[in-house]
Short mmCIF file of C-alpha atoms and ligand atoms in Angstrom, two decimals:
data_model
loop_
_atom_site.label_atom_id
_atom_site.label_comp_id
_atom_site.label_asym_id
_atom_site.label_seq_id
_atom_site.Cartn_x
_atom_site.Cartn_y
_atom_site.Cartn_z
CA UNK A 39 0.00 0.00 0.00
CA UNK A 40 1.47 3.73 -1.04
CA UNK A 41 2.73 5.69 2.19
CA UNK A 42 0.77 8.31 3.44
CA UNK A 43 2.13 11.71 2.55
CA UNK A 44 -0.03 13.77 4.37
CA UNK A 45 -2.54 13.48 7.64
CA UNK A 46 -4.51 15.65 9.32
CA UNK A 47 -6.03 15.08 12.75
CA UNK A 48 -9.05 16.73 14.33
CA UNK A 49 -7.88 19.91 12.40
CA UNK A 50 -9.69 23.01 13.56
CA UNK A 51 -9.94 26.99 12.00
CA UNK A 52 -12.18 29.16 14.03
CA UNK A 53 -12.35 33.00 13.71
CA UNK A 54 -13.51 35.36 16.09
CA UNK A 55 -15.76 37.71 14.26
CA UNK A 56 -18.29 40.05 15.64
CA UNK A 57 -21.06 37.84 15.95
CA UNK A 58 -19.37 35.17 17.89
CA UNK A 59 -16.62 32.13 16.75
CA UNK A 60 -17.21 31.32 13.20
CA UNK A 61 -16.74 27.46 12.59
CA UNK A 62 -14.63 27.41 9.51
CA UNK A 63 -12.92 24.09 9.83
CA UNK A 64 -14.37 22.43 13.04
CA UNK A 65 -12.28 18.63 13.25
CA UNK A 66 -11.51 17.28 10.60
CA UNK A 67 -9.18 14.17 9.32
CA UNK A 68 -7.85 12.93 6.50
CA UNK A 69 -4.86 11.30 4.97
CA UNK A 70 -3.39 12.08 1.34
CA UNK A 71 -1.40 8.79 -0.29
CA UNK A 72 1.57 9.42 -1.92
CA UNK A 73 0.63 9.73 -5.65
CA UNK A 74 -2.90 9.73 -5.40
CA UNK A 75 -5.49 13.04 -5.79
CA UNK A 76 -8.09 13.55 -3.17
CA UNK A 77 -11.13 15.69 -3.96
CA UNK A 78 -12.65 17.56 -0.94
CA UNK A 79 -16.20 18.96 -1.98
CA UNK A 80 -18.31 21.38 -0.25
CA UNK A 81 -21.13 23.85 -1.07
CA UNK A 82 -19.64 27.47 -0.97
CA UNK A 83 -18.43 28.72 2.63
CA UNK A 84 -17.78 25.24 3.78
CA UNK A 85 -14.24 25.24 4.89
CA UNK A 86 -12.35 24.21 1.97
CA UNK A 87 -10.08 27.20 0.94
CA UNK A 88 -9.01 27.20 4.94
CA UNK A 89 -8.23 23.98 4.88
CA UNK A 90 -6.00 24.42 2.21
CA UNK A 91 -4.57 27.15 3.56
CA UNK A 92 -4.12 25.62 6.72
CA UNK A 93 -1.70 22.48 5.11
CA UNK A 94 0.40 24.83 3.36
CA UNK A 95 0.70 26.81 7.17
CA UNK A 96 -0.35 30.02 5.53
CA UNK A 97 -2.67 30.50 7.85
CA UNK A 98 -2.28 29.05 11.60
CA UNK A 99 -4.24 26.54 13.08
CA UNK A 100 -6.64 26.99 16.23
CA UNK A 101 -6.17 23.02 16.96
CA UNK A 102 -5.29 20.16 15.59
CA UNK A 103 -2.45 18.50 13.72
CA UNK A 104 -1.18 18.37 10.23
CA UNK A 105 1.28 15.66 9.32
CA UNK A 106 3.51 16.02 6.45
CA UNK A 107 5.73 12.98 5.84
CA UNK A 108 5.33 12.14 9.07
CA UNK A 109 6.49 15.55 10.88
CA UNK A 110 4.06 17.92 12.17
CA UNK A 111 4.61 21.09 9.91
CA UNK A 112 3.22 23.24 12.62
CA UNK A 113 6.01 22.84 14.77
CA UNK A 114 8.65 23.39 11.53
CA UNK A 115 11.34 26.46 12.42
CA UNK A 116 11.53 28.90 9.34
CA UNK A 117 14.51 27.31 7.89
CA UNK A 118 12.37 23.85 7.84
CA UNK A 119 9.21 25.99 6.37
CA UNK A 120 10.81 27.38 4.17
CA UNK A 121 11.77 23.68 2.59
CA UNK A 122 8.14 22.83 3.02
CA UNK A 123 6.80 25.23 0.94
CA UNK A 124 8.90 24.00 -2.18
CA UNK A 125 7.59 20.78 -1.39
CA UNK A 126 3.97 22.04 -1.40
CA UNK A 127 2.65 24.55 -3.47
CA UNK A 128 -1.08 26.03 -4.50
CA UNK A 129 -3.19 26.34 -7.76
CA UNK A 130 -5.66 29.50 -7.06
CA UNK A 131 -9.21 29.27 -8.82
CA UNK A 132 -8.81 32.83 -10.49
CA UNK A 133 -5.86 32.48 -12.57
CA UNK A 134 -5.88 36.27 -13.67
CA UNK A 135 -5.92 37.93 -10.01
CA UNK A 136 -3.30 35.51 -8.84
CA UNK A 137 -0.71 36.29 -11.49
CA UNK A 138 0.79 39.72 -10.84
CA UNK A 139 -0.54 42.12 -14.07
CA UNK A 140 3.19 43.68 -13.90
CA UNK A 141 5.40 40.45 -14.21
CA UNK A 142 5.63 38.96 -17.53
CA UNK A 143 5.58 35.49 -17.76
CA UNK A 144 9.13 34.59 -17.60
CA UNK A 145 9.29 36.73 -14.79
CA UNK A 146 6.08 34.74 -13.02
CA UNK A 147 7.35 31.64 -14.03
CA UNK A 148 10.78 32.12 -12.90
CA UNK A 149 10.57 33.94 -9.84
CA UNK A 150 9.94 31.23 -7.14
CA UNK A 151 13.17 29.64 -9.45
CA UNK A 152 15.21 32.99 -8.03
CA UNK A 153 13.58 33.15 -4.34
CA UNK A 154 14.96 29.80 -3.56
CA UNK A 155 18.45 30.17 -5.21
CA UNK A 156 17.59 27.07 -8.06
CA UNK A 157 19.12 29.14 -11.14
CA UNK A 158 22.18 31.14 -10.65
CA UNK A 159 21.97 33.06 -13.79
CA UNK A 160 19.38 34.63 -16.14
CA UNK A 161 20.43 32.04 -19.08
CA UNK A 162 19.86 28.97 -16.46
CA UNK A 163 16.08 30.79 -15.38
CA UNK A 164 15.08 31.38 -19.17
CA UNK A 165 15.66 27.52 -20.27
CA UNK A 166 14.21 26.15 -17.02
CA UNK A 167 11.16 28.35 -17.38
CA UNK A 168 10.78 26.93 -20.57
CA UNK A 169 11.00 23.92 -19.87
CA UNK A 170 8.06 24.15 -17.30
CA UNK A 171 6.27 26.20 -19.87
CA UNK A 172 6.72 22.89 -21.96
CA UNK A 173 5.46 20.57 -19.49
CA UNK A 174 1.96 22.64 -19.09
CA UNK A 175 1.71 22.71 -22.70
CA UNK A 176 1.59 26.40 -23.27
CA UNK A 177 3.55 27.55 -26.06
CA UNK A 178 7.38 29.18 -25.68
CA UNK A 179 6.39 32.06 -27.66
CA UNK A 180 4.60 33.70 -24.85
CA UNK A 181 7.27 33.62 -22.88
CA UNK A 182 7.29 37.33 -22.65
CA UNK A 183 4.18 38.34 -23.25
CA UNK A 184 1.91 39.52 -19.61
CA UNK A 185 -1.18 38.21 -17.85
CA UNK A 186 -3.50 40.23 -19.76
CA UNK A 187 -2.86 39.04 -23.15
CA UNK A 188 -3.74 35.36 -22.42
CA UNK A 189 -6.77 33.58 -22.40
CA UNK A 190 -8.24 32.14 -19.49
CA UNK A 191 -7.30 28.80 -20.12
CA UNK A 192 -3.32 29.86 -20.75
CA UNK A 193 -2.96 32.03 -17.63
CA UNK A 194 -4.07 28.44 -15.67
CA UNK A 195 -1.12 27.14 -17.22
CA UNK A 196 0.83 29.95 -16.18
CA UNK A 197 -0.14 29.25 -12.48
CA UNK A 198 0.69 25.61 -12.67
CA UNK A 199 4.17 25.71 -14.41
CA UNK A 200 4.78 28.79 -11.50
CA UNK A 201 3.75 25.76 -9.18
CA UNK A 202 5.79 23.07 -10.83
CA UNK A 203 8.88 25.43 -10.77
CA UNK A 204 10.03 23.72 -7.77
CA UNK A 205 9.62 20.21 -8.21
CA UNK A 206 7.00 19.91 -5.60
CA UNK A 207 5.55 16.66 -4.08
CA UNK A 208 1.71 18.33 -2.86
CA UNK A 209 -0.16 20.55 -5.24
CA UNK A 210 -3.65 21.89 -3.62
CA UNK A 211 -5.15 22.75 -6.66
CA UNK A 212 -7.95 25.31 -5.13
CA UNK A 213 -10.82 25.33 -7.82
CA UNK A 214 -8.75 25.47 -10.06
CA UNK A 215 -11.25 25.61 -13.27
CA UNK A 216 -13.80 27.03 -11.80
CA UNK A 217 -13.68 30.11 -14.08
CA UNK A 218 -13.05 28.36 -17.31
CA UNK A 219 -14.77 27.46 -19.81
CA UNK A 220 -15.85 23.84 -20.24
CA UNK A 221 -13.81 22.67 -23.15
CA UNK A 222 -10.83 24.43 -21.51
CA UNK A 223 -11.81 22.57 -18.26
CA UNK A 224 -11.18 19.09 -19.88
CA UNK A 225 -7.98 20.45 -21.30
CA UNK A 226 -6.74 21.35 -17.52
CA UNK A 227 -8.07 18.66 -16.23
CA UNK A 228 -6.35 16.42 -18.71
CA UNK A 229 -3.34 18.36 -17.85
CA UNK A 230 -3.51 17.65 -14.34
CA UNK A 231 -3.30 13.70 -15.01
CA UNK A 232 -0.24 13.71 -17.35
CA UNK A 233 1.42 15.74 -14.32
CA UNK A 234 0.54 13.24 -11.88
CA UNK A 235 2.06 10.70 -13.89
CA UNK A 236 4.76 12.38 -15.35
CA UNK A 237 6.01 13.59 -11.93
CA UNK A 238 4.24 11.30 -9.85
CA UNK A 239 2.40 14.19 -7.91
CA UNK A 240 -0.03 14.02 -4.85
CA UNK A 241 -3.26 16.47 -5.18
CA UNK A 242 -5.66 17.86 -3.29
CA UNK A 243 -8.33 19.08 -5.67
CA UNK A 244 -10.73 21.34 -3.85
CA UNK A 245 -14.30 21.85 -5.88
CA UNK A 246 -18.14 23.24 -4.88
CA UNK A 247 -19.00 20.49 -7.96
CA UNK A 248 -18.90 16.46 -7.72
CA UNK A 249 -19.01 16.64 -11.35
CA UNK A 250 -15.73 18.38 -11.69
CA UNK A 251 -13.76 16.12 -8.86
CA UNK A 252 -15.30 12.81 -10.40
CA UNK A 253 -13.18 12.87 -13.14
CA UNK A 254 -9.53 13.22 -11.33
CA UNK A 255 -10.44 11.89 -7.59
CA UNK A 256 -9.31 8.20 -6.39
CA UNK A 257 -10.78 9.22 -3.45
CA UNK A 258 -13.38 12.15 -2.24
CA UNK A 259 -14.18 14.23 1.24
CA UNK A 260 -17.28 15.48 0.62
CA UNK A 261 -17.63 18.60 3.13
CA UNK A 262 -20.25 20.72 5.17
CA UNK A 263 -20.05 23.48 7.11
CA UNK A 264 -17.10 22.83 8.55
CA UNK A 265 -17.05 19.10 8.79
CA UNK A 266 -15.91 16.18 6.79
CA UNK A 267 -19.44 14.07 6.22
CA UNK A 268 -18.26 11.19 4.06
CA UNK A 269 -15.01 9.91 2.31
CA UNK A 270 -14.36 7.39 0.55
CA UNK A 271 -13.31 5.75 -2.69
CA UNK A 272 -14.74 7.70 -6.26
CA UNK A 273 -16.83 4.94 -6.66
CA UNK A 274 -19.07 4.41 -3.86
CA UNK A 275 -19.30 8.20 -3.52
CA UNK A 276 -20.41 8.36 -6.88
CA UNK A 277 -22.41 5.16 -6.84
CA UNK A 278 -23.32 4.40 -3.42
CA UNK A 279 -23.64 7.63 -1.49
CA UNK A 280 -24.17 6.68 2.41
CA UNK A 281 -24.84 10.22 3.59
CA UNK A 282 -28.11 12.25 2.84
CA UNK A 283 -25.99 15.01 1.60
CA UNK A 284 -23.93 12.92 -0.52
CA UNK A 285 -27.05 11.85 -1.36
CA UNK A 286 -28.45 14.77 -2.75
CA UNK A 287 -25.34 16.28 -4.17
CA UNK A 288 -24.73 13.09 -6.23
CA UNK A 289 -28.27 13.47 -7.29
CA UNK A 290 -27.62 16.98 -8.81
CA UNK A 291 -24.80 15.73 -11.18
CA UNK A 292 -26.11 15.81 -14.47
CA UNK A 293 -23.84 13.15 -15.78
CA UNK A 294 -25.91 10.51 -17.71
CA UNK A 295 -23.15 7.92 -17.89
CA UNK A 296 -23.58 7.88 -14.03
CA UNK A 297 -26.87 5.51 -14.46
CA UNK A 298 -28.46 7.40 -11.80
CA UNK A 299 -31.45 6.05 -10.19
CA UNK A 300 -33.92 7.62 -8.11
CA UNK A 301 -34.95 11.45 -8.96
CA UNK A 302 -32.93 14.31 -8.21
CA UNK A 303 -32.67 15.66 -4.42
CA UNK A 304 -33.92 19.58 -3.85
CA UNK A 305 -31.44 20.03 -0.71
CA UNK A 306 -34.36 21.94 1.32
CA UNK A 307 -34.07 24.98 4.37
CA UNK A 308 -31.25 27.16 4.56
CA UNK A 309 -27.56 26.73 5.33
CA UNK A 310 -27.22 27.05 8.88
CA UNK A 311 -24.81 29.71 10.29
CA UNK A 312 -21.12 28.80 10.75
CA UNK A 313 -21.03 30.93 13.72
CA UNK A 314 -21.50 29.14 17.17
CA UNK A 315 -22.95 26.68 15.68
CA UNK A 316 -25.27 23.93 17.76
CA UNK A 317 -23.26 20.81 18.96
CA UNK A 318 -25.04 18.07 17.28
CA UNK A 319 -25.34 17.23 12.92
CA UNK A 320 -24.73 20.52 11.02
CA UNK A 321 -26.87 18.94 8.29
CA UNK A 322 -30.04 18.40 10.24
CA UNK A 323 -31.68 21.40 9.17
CA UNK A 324 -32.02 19.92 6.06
CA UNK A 325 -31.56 16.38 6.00
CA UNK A 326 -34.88 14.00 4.44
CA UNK A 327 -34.04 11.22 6.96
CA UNK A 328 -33.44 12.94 10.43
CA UNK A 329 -34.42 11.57 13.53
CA UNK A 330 -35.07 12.77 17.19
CA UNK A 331 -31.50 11.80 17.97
CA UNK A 332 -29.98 13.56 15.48
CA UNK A 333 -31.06 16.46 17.45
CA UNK A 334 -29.89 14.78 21.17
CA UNK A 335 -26.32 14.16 19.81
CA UNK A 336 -22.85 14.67 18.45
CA UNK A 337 -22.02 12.60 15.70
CA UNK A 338 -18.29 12.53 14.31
CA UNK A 339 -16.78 10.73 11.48
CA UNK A 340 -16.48 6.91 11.62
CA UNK A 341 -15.56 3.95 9.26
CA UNK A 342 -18.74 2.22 8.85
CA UNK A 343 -16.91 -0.54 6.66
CA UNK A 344 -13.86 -0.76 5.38
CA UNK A 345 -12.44 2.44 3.26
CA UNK A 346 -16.15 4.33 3.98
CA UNK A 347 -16.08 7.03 6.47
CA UNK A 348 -19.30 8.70 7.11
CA UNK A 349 -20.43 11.50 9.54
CA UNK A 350 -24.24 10.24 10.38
CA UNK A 351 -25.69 8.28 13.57
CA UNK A 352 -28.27 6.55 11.32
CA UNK A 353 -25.13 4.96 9.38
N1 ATP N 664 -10.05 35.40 7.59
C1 ATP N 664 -11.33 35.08 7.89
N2 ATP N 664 -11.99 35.70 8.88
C2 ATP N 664 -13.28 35.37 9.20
N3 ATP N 664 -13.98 34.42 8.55
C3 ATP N 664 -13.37 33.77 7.55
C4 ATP N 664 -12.03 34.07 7.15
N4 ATP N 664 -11.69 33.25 6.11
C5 ATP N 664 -12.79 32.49 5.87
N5 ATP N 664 -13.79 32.81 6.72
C6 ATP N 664 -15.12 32.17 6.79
O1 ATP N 664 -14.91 30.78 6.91
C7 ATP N 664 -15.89 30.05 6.22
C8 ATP N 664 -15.21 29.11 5.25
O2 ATP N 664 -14.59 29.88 4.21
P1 ATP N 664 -13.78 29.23 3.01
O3 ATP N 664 -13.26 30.32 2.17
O4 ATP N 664 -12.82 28.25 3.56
O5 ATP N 664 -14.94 28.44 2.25
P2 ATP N 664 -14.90 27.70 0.83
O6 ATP N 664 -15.51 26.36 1.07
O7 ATP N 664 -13.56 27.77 0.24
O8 ATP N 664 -15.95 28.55 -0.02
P3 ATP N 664 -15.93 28.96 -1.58
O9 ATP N 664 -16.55 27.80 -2.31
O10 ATP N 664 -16.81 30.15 -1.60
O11 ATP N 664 -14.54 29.23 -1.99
C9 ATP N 664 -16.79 31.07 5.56
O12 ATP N 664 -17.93 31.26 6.38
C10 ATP N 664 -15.94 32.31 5.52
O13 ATP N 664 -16.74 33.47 5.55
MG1 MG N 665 -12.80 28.62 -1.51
#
């Protein structure tokens, strides 16, 4: 079996806002296999941009602990950190505010190449940023050419080969086609697998869609308000959904090669409030199959057979 690169343990992110603690990541865990992509899914204001900012320590956490080859990377000195963040870099959703509008490409490409001393000389950056402008298939003649004058699709590549630059072993790709196209979806997508095997990269592949995560997840967290609320394998989550919200969310895919059966789920009442929220299922609100003690008690994340995880006392 392939080594665990990354675990996570009872991870918490809460923020003191005005209105009380807001519940942004409340306990969560999860592993990440070496070589394999993990899809966490979540409506929008789940949790899953914190938690990928929590891994890569850009933001700190309130509890919790966050194993990276088998050292805790919240207890790394800067020197250490500083190592870990070649090691594990981040894909943003919006590939045209994340590039800097002033930097041409070279420059974008190449400058985590200068901050970390990998190229001594200009010549050395120029042929290694082509290179990595190679890999993510976007062609060397725009090597100088800025943000603005690429398409959507191109500036994604940008972002990647800026994320490749340093050979790393985690990329948490954060939505990142959720503003393209379709057909240029596919082609990023497709992308993202010849990396993988190419380089033999680990992913986390954040997504509000199951339709989007189906195609490059071995496995899948699917996520609410703060909580993990099943994970498992692509295909039980896709075929076999154990948990009313997987439930419904699988329901919405409009994939006909899934074979779905059974009509589609209208997820009912309103997202509840992250802030203080009440101690027992943050789904009850608006789950079809609640009971009375869904109301009288906590429920956490459990295997209920082997590889399934799911967050429900009825499972
Ligand atoms: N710095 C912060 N201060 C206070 N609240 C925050 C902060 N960052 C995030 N939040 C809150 O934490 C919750 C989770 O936010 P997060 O961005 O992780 O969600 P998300 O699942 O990535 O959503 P989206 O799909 O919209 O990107 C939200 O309620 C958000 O408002
Ligand atoms: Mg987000």
């Amino acid at each position: 079996m392939a080594e665990k690169l990354l675990e996570v343990k009872q991870l918490k992110k809460h923020f003191k806002t005005g209105k009380g603690m807001l519940h942004a990541v409340d306990g969560i865990d999860f592993h990440i296999l070496k070589g394999e992509t993990l899809g966490l899914v979540g409506e929008s204001g789940c949790g899953k941009s914190t938690v990928g900012r929590l891994l890569l320590r850009l933001l700190e956490a309130t509890s919790g602990s966050i194993e990276f080859e088998g050292k805790d990377i919240q207890s790394l000195n800067k020197k250490e950190l500083k190592e870990f963040r070649k090691e594990c870099q981040m894909v943003f959703q919006d590939p045209f505010s994340s590039l800097d509008p002033r930097m041409s490409i070279m420059d974008i490409i190449g400058e985590p190449l200068e901050i970390h001393g990998i190229t001594k000389s200009r010549k050395e950056k120029e042929k290694k940023v082509k290179e990595l402008m190679d890999y993510s298939g976007i062609a060397r003649r725009y090597v100088n050419t800025y943000p603005h004058e690429l398409d959507g699709g191109r500036r994604q590549r940008v972002g990647i080969a800026r994320a490749l630059a340093l050979n790393p072993k985690l990329l948490i790709l954060d939505e990142p086609v959720s503003a393209l196209d379709v057909s240029m979806q596919a082609q990023i997508l497709n992308l993202f697998k010849d990396l993988q095997n190419e380089f033999g990269l680990t992913y986390l592949f954040i997504a509000h869609d199951l339709a989007v995560v189906e195609y490059v997840s071995d496995r899948i967290a699917v996520m609410y308000m703060g909580k993990v609320m099943e994970l498992s394998d692509y295909d039980r989550i896709m075929h076999a959904p154990s948990h009313p919200y997987t439930k419904a969310l699988v329901s919405a895919i409009p994939i006909p090669s899934l074979d779905k059966k059974g009509e589609r789920i209208i997820l009912e009442g309103d997202v509840p409030s992250p802030i203080n929220p009440d101690p027992y299922c943050r789904f009850y609100g608006r789950c079809r199959e609640r009971q009375k003690i869904c109301k009288e008690q906590e429920t956490h994340l459990r295997e209920v057979e082997t590889g399934r995880l799911v967050n429900c006392l009825l499972r």
